[in-house]
PDB file of C-alpha atoms in Angstrom:
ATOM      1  CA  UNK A   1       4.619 -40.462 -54.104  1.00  0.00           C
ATOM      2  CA  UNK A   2       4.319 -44.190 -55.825  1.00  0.00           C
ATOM      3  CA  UNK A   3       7.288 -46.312 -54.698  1.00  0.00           C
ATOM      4  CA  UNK A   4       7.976 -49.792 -55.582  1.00  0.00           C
ATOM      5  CA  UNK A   5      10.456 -51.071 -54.047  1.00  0.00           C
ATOM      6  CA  UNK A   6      12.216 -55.021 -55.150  1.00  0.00           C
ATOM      7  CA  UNK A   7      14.096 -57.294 -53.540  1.00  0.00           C
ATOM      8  CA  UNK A   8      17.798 -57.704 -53.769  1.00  0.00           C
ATOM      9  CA  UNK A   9      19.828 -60.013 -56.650  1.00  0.00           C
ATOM     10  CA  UNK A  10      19.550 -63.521 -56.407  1.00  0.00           C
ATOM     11  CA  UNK A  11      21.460 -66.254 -57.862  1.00  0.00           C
ATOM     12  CA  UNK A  12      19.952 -69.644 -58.880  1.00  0.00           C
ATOM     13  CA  UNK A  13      20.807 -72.946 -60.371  1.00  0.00           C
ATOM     14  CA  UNK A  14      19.404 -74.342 -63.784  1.00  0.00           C
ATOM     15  CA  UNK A  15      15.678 -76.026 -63.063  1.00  0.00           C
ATOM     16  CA  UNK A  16      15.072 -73.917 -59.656  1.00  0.00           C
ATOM     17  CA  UNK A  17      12.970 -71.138 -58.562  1.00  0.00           C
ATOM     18  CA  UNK A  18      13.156 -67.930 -58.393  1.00  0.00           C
ATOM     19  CA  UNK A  19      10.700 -65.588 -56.149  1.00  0.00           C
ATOM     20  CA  UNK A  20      10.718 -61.699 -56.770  1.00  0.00           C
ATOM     21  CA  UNK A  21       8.735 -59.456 -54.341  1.00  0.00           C
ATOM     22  CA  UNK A  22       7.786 -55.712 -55.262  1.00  0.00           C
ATOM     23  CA  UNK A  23       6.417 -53.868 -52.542  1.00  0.00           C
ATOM     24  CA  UNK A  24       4.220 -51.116 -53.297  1.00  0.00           C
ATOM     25  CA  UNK A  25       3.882 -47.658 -51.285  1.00  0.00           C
ATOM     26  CA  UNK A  26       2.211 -43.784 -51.959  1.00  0.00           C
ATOM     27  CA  UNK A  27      -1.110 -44.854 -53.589  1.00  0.00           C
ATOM     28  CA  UNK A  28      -3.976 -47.462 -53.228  1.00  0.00           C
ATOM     29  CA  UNK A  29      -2.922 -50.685 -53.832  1.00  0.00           C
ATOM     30  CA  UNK A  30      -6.071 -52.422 -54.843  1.00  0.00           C
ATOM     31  CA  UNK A  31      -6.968 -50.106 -57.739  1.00  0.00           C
ATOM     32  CA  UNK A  32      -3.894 -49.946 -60.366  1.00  0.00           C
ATOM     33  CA  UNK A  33      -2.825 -53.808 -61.698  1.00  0.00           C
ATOM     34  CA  UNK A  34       1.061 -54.338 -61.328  1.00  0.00           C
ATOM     35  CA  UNK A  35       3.301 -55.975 -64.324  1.00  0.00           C
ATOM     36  CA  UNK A  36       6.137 -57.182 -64.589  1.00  0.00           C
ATOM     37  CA  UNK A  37       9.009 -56.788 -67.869  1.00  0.00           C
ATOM     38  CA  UNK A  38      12.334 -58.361 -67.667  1.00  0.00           C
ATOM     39  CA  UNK A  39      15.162 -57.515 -70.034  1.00  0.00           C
ATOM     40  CA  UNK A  40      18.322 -60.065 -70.309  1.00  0.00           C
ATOM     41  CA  UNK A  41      21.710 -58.539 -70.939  1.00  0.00           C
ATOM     42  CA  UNK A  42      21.930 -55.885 -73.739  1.00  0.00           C
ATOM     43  CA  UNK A  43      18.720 -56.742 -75.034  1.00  0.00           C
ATOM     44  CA  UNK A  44      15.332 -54.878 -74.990  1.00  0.00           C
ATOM     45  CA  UNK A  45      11.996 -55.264 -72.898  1.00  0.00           C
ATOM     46  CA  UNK A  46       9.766 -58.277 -72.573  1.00  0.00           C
ATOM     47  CA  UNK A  47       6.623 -58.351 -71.105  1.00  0.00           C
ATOM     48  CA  UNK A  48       5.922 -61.592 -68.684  1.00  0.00           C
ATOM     49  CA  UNK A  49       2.125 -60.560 -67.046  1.00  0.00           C
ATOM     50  CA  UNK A  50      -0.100 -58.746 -64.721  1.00  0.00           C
ATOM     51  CA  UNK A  51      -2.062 -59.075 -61.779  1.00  0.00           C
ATOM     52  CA  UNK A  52      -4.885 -57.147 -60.473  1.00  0.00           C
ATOM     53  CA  UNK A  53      -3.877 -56.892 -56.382  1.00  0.00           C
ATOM     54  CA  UNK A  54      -7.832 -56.140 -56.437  1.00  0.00           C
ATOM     55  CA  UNK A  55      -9.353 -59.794 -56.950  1.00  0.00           C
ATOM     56  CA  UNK A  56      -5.723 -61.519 -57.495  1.00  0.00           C
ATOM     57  CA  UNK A  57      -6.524 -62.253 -61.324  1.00  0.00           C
ATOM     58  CA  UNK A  58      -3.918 -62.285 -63.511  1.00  0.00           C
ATOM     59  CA  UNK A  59      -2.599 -62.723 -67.343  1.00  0.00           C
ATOM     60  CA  UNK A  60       0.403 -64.611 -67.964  1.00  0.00           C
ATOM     61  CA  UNK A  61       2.904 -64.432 -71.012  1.00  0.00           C
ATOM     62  CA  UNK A  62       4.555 -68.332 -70.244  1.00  0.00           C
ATOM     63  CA  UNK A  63       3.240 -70.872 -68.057  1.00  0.00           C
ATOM     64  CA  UNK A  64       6.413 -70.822 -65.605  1.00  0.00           C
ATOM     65  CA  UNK A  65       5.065 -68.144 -64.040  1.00  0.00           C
ATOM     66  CA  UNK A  66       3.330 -67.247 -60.815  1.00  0.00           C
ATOM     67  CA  UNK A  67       2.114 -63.984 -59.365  1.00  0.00           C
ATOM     68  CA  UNK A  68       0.626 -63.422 -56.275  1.00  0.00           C
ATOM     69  CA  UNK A  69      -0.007 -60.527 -53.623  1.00  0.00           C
ATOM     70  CA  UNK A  70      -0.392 -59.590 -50.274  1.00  0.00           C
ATOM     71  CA  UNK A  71      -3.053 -56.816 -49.714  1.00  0.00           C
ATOM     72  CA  UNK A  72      -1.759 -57.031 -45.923  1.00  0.00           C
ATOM     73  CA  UNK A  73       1.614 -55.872 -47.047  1.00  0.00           C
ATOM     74  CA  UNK A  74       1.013 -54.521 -50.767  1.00  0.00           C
ATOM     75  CA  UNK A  75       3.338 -56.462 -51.728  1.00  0.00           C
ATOM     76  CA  UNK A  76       3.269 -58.689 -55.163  1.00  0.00           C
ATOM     77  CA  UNK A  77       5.681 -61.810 -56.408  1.00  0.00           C
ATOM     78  CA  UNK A  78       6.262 -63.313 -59.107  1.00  0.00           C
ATOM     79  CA  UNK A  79       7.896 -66.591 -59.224  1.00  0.00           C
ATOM     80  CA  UNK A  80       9.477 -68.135 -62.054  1.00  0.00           C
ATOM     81  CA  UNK A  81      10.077 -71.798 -62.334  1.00  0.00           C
ATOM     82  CA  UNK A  82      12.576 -74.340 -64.076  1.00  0.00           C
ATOM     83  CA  UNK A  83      15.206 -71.543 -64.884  1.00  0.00           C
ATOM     84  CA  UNK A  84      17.481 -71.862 -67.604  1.00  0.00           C
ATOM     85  CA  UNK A  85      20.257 -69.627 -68.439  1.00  0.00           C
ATOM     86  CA  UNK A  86      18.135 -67.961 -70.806  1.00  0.00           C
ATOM     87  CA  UNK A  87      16.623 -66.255 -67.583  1.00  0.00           C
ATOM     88  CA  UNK A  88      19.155 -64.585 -66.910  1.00  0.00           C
ATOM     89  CA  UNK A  89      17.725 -61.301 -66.633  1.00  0.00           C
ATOM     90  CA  UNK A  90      16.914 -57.644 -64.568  1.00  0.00           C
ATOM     91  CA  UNK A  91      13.181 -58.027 -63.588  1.00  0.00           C
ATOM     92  CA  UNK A  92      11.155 -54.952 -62.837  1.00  0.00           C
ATOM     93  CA  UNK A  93       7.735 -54.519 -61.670  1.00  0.00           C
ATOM     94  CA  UNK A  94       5.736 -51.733 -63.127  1.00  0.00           C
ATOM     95  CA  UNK A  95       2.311 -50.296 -61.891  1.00  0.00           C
ATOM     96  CA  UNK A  96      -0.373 -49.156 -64.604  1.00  0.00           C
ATOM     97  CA  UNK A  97      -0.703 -45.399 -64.755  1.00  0.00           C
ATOM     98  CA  UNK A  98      -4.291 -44.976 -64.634  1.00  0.00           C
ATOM     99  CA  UNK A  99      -6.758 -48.109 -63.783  1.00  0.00           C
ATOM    100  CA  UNK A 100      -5.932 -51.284 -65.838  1.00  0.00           C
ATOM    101  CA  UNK A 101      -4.405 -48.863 -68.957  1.00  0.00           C
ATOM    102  CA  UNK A 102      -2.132 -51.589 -69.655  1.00  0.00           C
ATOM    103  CA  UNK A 103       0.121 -48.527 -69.951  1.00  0.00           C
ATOM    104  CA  UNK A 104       3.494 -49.142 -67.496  1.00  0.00           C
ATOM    105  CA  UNK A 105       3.631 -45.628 -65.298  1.00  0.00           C
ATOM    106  CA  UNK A 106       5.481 -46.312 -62.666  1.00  0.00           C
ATOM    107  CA  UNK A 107       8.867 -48.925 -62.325  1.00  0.00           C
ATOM    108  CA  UNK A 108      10.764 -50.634 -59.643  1.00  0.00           C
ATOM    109  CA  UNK A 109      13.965 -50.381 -59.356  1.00  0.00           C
ATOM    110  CA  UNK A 110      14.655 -54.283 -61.068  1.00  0.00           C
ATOM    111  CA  UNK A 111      16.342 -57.323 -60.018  1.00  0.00           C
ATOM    112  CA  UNK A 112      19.090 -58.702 -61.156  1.00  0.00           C
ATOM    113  CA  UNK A 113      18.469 -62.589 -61.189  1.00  0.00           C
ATOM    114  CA  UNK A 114      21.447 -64.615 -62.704  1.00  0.00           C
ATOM    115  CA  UNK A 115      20.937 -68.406 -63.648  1.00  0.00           C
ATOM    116  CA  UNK A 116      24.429 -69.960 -63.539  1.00  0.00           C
ATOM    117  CA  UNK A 117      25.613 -73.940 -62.970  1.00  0.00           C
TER     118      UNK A 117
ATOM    119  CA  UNK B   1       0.306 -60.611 -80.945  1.00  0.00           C
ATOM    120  CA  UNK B   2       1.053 -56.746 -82.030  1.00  0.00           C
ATOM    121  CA  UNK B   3       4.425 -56.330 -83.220  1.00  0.00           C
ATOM    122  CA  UNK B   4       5.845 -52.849 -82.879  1.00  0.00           C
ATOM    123  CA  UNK B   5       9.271 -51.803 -84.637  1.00  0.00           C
ATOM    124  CA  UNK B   6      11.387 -48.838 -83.724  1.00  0.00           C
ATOM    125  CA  UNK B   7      13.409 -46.917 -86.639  1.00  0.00           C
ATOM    126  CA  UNK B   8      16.259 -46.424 -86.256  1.00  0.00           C
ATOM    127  CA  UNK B   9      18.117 -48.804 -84.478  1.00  0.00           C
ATOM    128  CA  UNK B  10      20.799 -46.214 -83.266  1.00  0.00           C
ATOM    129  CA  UNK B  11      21.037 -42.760 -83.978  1.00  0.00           C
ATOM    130  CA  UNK B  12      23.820 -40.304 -83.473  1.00  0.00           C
ATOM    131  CA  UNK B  13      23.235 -36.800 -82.585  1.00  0.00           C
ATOM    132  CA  UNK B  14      24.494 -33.565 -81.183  1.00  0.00           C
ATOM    133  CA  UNK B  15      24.129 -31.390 -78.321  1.00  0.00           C
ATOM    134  CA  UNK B  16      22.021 -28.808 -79.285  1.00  0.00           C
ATOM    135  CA  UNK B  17      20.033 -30.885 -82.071  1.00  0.00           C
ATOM    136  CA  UNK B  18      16.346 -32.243 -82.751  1.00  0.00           C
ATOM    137  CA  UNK B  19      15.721 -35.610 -83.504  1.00  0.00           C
ATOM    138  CA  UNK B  20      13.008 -38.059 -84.251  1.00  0.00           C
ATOM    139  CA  UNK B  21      12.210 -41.793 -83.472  1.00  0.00           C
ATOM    140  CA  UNK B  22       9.456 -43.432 -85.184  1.00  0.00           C
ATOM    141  CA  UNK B  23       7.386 -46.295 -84.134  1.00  0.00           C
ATOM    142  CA  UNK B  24       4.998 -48.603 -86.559  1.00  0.00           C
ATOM    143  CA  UNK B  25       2.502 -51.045 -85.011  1.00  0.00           C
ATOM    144  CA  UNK B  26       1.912 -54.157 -86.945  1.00  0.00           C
ATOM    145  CA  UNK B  27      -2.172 -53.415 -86.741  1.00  0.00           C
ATOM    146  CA  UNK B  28      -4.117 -50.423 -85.237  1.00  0.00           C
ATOM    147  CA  UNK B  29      -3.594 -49.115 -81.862  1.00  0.00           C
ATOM    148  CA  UNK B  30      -5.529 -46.283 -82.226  1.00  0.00           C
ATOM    149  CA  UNK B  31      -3.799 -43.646 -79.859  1.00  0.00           C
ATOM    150  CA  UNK B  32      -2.436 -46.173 -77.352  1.00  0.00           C
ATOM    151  CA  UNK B  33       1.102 -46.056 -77.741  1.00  0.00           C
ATOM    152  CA  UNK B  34       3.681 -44.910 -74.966  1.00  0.00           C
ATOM    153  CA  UNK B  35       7.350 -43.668 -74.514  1.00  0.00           C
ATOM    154  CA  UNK B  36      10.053 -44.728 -72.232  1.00  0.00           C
ATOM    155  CA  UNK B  37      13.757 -43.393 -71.484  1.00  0.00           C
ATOM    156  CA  UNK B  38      16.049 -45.787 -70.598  1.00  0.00           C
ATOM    157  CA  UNK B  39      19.445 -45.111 -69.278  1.00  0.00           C
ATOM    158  CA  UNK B  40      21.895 -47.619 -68.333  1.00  0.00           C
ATOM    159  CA  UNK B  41      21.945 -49.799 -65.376  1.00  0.00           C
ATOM    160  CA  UNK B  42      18.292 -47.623 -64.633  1.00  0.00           C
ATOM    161  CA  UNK B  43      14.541 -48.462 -64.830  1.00  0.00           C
ATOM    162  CA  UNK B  44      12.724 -47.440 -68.220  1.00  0.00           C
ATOM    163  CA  UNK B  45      10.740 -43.973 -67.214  1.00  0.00           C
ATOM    164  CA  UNK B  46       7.908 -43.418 -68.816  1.00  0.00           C
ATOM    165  CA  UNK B  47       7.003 -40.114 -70.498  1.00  0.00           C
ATOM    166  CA  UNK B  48       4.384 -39.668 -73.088  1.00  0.00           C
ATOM    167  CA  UNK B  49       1.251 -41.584 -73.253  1.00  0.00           C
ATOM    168  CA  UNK B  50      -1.714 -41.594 -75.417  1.00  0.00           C
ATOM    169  CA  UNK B  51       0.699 -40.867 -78.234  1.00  0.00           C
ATOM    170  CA  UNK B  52       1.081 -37.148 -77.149  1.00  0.00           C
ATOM    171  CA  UNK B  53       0.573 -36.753 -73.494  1.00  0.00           C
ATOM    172  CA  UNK B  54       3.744 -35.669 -71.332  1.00  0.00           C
ATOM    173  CA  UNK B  55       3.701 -37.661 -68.469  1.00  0.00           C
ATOM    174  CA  UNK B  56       4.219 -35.878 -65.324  1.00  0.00           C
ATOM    175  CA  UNK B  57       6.972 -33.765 -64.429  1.00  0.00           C
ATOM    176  CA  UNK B  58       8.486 -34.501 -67.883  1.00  0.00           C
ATOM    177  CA  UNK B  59       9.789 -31.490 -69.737  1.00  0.00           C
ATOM    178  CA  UNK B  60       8.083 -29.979 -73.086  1.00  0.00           C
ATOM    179  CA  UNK B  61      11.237 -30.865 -75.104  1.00  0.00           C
ATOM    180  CA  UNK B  62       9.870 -34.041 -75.745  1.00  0.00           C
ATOM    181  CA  UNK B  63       6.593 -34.394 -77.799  1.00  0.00           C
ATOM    182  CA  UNK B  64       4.546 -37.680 -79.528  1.00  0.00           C
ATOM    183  CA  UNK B  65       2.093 -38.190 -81.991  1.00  0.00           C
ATOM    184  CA  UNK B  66       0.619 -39.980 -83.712  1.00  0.00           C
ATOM    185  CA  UNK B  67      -2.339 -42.727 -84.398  1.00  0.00           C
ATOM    186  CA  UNK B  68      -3.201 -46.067 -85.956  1.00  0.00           C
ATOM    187  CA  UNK B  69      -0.023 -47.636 -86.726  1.00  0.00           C
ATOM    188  CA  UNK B  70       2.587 -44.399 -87.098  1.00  0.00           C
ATOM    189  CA  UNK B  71       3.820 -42.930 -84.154  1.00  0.00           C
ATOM    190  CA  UNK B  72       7.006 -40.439 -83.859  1.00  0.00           C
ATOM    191  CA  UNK B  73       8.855 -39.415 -80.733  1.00  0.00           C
ATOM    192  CA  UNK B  74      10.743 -36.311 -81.140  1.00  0.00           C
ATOM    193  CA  UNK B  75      13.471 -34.399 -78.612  1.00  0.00           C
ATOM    194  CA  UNK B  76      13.936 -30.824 -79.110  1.00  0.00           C
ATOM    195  CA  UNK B  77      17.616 -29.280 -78.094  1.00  0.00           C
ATOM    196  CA  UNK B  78      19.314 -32.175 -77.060  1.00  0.00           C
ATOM    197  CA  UNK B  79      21.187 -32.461 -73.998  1.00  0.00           C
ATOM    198  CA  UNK B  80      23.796 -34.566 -72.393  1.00  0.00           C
ATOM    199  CA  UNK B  81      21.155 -36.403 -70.151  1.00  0.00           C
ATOM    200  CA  UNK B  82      19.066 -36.954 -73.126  1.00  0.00           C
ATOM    201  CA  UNK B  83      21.264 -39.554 -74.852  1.00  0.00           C
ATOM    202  CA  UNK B  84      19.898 -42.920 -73.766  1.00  0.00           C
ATOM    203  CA  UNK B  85      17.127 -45.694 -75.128  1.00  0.00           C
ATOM    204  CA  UNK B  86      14.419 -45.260 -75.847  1.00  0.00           C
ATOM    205  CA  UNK B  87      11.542 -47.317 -76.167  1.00  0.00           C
ATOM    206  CA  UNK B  88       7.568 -47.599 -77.412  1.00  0.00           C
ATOM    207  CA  UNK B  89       4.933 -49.628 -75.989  1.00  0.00           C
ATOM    208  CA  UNK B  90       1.380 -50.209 -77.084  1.00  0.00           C
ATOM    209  CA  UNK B  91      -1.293 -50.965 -74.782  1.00  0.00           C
ATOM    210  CA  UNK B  92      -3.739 -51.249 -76.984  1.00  0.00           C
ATOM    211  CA  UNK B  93      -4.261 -55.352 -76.454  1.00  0.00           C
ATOM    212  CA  UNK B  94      -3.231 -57.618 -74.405  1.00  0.00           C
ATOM    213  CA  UNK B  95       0.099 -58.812 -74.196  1.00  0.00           C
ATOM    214  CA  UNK B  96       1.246 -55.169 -73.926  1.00  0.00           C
ATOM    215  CA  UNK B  97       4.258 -54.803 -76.170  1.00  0.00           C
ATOM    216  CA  UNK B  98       7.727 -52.811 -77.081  1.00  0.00           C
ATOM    217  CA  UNK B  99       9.781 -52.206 -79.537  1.00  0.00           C
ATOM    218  CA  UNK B 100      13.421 -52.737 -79.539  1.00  0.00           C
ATOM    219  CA  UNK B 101      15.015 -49.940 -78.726  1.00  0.00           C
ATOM    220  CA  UNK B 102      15.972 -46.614 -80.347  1.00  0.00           C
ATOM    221  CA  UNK B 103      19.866 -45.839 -78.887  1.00  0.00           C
ATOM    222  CA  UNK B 104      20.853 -42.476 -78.932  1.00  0.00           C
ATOM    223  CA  UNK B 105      24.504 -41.683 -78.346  1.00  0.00           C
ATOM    224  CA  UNK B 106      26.565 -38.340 -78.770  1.00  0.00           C
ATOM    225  CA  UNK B 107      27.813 -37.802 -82.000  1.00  0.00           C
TER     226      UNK B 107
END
């Protein structure tokens, strides 16, 4: 069955970076392009961008963000830079349900990542 | 950007009841438009897409439809493990997009 799997919380100062991993099991990796949504505290869903594990291409929503993946490990990260408390946030990654539908099938479990002084 | 907006905001309901959500789309999504269950401290699961299509595994008490810009979500004989958020998305265009939530508590 699909599985994604995410790391555990992480805490991180104001300006710093933040690296999420969502590792990916139960299907083909290459052929279904991963998102990832992140909702702050009592508030509703945001989408932040995509990235075909295929070629590595991807579509971004801001420009403090970075997503990569390793076909070796189907794994994918996204990295968000300069946090601000605003960031504050669960972070899930999501997996198409068919192709590149754009459509979010299948979720991780999320990641709590808290941007505190 | 495609702006979607869920009515209502909240909605309170009893076992046993049906109810509706709707969903407009600021332009045409033709039949693009999803459904997600949210319940707290929990991923969003998804379950209708293409407007009307149950997504695996998800039982018949939910249906969707809709096209263009009007889409409804409705739950037949509510039960406790119904009441949660729910969501829309349209993937339609890029960015993909939600609405803000549709709460549905006990009443």
């Amino acid at each position: 069955q699909v599985q994604l799997v995410q790391s555990g919380a992480e805490v991180k100062k104001p300006g710093a970076s933040v690296k999420v991993s969502c590792k990916a099991s139960g299907y083909s990796f290459t052929s279904y392009y991963i998102h990832w949504v992140r909702q702050a505290p009592g508030q509703g869903l945001e989408w932040m961008g995509m990235i075909n594990p295929s070629g590595g291409n991807t579509v971004y929503a801001q420009n403090r963000i970075t997503m990569t993946r390793d076909t070796s490990t189907s794994t994918v990260y996204m990295e968000l830079s300069s946090l601000r408390s605003e960031d504050t946030a669960v972070y899930y990654c999501a997996r198409d349900l068919w192709d590149s539908s754009g459509f979010l099938g299948y979720w991780g479990q999320g990641t709590l990542v808290t941007v505190s002084s | 950007d495609i702006q979607m907006t869920q009515s209502p905001s909240s909605l309170s309901a009893s076992v046993g009841d049906r109810v509706t959500i709707t969903c407009r789309a600021s332009q045409g999504i033709s039949n693009k438009l999803g459904w997600f269950q949210q319940k707290p401290g929990k991923a969003p699961k998804s379950l209708i897409y293409a407007a009307s299509s149950l997504q695996s595994g998800v039982p018949s008490k939910f249906s969707g439809s809709g096209s263009g810009t009007d889409f409804t979500l409705t739950i037949s004989s509510l039960q406790p493990e119904d009441f949660a958020t729910y969501y829309c998305q349209q993937y339609n265009s890029y960015p993909p997009s939600f609405g803000q939530g549709t709460k549905l508590e006990i009443k």
